[in-house]
GROMACS .gro file of N, CA and C in nm:
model
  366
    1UNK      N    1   5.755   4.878  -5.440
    1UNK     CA    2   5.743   4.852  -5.581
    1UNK      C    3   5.852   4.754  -5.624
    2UNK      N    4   5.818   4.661  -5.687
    2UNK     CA    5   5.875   4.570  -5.784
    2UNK      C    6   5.931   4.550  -5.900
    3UNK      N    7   6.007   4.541  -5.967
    3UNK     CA    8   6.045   4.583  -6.103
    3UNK      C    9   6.159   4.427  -6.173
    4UNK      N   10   6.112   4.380  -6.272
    4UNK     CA   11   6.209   4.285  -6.322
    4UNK      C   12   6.294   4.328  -6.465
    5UNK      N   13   6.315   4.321  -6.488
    5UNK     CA   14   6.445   4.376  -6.569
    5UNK      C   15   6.513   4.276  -6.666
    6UNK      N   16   6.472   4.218  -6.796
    6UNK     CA   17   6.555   4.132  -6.864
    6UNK      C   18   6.635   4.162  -6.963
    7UNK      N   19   6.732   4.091  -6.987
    7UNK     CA   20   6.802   4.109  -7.133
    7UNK      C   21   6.850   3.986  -7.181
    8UNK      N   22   6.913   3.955  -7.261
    8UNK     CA   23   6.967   3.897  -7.374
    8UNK      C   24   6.871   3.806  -7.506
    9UNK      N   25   6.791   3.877  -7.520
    9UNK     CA   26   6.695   3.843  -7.640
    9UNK      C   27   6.778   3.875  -7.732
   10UNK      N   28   6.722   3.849  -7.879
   10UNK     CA   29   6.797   3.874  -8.002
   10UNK      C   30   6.737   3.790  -8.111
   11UNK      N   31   6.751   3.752  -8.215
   11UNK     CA   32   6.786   3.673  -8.282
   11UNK      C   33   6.920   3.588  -8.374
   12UNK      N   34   6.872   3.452  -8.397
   12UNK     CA   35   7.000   3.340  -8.384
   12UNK      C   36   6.937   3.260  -8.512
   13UNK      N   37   7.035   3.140  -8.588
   13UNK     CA   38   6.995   3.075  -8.675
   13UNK      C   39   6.969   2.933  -8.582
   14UNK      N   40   6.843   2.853  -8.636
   14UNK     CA   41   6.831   2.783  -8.603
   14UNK      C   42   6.961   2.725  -8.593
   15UNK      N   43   6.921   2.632  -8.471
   15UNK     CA   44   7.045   2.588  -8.386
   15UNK      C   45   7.123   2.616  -8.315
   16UNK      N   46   7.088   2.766  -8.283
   16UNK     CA   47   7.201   2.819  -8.225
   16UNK      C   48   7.157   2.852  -8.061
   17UNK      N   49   7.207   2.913  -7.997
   17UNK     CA   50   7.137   2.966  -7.886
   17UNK      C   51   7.202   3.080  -7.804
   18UNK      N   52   7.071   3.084  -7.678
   18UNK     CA   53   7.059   3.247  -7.626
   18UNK      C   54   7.047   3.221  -7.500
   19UNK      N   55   7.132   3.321  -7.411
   19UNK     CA   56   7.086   3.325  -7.292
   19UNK      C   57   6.997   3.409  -7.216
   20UNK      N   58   6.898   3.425  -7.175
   20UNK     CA   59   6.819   3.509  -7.100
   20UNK      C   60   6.821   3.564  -6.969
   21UNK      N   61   6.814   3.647  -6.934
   21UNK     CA   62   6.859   3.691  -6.806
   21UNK      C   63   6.781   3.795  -6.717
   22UNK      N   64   6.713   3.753  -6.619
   22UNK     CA   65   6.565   3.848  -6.528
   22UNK      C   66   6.616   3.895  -6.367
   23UNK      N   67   6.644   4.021  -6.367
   23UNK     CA   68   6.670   4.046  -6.220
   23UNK      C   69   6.571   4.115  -6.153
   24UNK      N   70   6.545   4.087  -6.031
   24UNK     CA   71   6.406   4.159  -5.963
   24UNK      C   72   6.487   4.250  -5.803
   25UNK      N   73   6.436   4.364  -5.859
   25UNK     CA   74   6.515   4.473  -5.775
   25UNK      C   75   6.367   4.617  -5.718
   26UNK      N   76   6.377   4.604  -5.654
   26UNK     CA   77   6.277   4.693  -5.532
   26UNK      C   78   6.263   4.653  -5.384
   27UNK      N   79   6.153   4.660  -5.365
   27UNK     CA   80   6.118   4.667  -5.205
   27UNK      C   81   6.084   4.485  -5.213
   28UNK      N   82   6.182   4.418  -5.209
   28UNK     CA   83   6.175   4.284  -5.172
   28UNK      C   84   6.252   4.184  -5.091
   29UNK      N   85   6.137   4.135  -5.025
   29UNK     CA   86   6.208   4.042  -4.873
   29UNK      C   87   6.235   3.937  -4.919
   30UNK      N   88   6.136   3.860  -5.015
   30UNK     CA   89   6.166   3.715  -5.005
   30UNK      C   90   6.123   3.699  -5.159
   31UNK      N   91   6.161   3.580  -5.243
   31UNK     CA   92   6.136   3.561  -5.398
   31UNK      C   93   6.098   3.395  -5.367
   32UNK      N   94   5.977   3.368  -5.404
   32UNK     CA   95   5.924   3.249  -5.433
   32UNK      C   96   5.947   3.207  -5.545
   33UNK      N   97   5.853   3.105  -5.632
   33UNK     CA   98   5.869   3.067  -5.747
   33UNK      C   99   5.915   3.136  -5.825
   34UNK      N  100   6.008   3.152  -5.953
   34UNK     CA  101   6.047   3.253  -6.065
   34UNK      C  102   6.016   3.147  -6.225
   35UNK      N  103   6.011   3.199  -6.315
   35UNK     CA  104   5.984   3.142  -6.442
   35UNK      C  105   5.992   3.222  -6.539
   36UNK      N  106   5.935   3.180  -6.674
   36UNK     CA  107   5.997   3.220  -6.799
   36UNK      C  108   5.838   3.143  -6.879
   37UNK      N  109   5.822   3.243  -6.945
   37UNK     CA  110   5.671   3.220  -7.052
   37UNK      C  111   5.670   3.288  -7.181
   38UNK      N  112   5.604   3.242  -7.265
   38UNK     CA  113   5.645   3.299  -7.362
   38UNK      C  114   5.498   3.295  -7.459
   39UNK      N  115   5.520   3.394  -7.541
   39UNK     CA  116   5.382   3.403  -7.631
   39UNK      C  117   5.424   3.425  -7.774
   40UNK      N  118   5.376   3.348  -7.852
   40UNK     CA  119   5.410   3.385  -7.967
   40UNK      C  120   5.308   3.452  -8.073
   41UNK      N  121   5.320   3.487  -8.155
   41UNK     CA  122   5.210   3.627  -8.264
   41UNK      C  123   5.111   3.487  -8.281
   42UNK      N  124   4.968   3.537  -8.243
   42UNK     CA  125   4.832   3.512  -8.272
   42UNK      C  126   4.812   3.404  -8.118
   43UNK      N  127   4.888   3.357  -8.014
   43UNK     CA  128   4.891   3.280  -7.938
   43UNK      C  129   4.893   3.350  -7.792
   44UNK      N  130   4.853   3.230  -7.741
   44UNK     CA  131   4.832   3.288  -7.573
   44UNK      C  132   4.969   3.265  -7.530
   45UNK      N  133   5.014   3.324  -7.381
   45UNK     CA  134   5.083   3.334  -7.317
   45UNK      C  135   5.103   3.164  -7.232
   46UNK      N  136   5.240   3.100  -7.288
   46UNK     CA  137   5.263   2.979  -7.239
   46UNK      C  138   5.377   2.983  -7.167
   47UNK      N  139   5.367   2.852  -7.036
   47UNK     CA  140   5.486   2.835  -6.957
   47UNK      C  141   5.582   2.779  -7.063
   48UNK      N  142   5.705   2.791  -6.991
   48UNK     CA  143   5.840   2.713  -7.085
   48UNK      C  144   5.899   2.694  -6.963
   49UNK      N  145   5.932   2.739  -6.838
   49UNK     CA  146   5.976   2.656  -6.743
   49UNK      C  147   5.981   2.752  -6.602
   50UNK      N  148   5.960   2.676  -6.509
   50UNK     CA  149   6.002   2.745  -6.358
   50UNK      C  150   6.070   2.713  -6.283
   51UNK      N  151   6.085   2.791  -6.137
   51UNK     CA  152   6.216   2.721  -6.068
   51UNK      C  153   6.174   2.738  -5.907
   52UNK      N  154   6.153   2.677  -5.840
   52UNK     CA  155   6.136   2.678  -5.699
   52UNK      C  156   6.262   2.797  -5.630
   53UNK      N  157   6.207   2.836  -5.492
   53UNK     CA  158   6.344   2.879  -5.405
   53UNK      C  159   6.400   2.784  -5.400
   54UNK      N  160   6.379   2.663  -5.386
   54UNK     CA  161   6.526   2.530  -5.321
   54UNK      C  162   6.571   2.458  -5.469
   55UNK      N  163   6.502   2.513  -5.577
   55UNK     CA  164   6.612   2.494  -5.652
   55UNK      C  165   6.519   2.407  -5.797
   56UNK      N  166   6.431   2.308  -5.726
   56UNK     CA  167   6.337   2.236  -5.783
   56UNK      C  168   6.286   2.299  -5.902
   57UNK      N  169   6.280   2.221  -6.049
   57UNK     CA  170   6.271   2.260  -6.200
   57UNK      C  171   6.161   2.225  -6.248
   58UNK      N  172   6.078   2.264  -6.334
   58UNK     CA  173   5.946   2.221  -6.442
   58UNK      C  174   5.999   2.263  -6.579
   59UNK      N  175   5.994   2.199  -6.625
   59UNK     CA  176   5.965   2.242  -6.816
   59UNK      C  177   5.834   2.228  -6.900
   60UNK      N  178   5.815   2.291  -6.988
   60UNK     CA  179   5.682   2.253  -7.090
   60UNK      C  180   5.800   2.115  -7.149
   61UNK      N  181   5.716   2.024  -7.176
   61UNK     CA  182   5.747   1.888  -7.299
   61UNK      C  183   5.863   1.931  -7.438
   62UNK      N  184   5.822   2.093  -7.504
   62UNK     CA  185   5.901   2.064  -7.614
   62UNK      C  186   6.020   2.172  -7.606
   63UNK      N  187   6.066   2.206  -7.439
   63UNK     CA  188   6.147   2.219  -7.440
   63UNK      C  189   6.250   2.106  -7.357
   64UNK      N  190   6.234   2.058  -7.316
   64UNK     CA  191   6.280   1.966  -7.229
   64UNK      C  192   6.456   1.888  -7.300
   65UNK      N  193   6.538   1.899  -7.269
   65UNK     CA  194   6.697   1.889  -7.327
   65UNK      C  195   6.785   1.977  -7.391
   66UNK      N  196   6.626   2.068  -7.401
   66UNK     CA  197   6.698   2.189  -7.443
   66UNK      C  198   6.698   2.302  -7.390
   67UNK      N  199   6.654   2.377  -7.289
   67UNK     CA  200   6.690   2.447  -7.228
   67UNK      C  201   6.746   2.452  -7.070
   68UNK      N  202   6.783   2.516  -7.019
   68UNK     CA  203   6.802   2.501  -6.856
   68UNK      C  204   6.772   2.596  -6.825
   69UNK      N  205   6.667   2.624  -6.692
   69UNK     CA  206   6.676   2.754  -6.601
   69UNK      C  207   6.758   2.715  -6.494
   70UNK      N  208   6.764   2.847  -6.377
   70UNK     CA  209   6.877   2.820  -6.297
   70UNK      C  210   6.840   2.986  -6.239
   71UNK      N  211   6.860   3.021  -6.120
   71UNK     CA  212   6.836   3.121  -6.031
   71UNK      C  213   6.956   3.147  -5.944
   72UNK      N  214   7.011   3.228  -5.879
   72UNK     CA  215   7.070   3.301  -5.804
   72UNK      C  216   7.014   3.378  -5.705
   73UNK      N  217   6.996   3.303  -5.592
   73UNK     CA  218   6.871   3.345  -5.473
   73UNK      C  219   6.968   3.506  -5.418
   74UNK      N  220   7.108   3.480  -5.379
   74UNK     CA  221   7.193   3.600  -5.357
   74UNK      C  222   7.155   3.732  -5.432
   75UNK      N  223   7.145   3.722  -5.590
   75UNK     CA  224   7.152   3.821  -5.635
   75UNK      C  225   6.998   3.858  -5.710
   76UNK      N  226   6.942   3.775  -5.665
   76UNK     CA  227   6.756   3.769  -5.737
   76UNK      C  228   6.767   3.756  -5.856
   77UNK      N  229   6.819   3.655  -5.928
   77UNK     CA  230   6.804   3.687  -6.093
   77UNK      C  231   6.829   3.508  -6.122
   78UNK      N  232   6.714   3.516  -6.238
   78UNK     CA  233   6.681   3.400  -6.279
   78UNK      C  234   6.729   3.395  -6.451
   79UNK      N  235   6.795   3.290  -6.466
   79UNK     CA  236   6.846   3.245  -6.650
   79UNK      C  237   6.774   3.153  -6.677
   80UNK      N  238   6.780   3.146  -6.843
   80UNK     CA  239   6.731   3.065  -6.923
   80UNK      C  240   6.820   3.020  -7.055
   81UNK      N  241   6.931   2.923  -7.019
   81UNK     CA  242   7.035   2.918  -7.130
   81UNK      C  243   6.906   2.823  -7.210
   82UNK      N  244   6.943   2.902  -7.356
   82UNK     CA  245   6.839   2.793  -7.449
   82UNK      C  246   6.939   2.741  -7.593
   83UNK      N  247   6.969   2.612  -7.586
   83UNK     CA  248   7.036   2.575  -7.684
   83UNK      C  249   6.943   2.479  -7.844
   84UNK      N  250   7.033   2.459  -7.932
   84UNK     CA  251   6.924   2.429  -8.003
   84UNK      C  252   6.749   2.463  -8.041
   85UNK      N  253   6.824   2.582  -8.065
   85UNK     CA  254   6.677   2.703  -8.086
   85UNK      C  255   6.593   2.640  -8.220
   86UNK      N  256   6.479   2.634  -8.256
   86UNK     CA  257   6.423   2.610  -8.309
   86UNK      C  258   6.337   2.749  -8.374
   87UNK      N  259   6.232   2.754  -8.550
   87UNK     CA  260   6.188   2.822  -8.565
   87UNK      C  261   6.044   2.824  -8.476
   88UNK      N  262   6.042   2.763  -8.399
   88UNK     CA  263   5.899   2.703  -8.311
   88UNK      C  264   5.944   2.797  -8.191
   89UNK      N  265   6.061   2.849  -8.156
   89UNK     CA  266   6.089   2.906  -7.996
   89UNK      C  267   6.081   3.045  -8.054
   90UNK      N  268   6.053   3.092  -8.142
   90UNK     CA  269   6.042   3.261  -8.177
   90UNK      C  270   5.898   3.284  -8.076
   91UNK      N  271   5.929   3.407  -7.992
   91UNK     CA  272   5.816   3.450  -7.895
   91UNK      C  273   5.885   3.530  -7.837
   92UNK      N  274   5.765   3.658  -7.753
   92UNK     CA  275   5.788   3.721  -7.693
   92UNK      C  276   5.866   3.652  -7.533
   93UNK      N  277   5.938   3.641  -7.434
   93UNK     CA  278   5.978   3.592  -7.338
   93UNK      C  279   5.956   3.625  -7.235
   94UNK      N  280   5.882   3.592  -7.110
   94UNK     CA  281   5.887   3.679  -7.050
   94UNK      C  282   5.930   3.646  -6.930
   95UNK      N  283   5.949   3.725  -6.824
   95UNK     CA  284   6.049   3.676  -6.667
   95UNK      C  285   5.914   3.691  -6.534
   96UNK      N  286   5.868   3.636  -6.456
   96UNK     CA  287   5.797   3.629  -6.385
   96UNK      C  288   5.859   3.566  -6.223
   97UNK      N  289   5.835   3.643  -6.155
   97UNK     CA  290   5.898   3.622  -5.965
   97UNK      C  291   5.733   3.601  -5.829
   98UNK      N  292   5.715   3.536  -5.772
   98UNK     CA  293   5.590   3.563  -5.690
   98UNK      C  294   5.725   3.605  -5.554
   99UNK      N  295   5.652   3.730  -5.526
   99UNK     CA  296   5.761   3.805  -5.430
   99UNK      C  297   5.701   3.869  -5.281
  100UNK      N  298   5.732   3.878  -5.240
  100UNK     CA  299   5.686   3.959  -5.044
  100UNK      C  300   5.756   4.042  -5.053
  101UNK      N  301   5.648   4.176  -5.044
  101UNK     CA  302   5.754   4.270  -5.064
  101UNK      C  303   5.794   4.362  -4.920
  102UNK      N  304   5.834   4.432  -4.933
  102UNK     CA  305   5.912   4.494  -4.787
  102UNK      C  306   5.834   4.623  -4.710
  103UNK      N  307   5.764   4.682  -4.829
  103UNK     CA  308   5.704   4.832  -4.800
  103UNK      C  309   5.575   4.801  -4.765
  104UNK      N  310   5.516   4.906  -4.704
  104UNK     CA  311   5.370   4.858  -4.657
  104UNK      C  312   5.280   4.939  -4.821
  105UNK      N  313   5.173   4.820  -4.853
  105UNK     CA  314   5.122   4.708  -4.804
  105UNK      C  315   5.208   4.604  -4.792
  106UNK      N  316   5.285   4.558  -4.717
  106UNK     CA  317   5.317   4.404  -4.723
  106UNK      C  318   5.216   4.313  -4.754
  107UNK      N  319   5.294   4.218  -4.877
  107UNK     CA  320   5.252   4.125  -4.963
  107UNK      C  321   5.299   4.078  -5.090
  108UNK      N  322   5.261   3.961  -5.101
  108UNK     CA  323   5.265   3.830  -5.177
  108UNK      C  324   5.195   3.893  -5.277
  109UNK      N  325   5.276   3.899  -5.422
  109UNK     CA  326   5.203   3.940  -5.545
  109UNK      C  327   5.277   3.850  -5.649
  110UNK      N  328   5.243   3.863  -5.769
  110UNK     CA  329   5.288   3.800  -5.935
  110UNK      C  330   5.344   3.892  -6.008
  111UNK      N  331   5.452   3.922  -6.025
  111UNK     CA  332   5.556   4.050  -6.070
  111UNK      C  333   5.590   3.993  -6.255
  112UNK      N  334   5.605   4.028  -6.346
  112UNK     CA  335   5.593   4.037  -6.460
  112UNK      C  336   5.751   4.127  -6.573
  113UNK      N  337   5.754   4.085  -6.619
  113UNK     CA  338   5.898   4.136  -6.639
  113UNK      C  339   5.833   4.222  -6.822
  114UNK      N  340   5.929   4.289  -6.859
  114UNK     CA  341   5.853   4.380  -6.962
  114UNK      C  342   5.858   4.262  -7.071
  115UNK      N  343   5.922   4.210  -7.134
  115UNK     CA  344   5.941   4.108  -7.192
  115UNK      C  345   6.038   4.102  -7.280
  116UNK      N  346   6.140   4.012  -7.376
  116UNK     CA  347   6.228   3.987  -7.501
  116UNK      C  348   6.210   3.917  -7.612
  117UNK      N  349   6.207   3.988  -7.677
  117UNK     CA  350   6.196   3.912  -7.801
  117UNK      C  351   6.284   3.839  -7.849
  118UNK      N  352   6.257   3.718  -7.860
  118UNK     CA  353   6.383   3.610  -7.918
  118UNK      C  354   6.344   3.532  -8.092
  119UNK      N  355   6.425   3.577  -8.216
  119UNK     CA  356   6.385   3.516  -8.319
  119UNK      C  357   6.477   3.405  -8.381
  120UNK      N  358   6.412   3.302  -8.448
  120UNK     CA  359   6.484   3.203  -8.463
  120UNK      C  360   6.442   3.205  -8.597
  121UNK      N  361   6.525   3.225  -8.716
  121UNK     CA  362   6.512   3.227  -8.826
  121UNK      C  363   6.637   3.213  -8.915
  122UNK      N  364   6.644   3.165  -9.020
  122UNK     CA  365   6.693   3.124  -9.122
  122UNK      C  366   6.759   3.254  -9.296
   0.00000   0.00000   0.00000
């Protein structure tokens, strides 16, 4: 079993910012891709950015200068410093790992983190 684990949601005044933080702790051998998605009230579930094992980055367009992800393959845990928060980045957050896990069944699954709420308001 798999389990991701985030914290540092909250809310901030525009402009300000938050760091996010996803650790993935169970029966796991190896951590592939990791990322960060987010959904906001009446909207589907959107990427905001991912991160390869070797390190390699994607962003959605309207975050792009403004946030950074960044991973820690040692300790399994993936960040999301987000600066210059906007009332447009209020959403649920969520932490996502594609992982191999150790226990039988061995296998390659899409692990899901419970999620954070981050508000950007005035």
């Amino acid at each position: 079993q798999v389990q991701l684990v985030e914290s540092g949601g909250g809310e901030v005044q525009p402009g300000g910012s938050l760091r996010l933080s996803c650790a993935a702790a169970g029966s796991i051998a190896s951590i592939n891709d990791m990322g960060w998605y987010r959904q906001a009230p009446g909207k589907g579930r959107e990427l905001v950015a991912t991160i390869s094992r070797g390190g390699s980055t994607n962003y959605a367009d309207s975050v792009k200068g403004r946030f950074t992800i960044s991973r820690d393959n040692a300790r399994n845990t993936v960040s999301l410093q987000m600066n210059s928060l906007e009332s447009e980045d209020t959403a649920v957050y969520y932490c996502n790992a594609v992982v191999l896990t150790t226990k039988a069944p061995v296998h390659w699954g899409g692990y899901w983190g419970q999620g954070t709420q981050v508000t950007v308001s005035s």
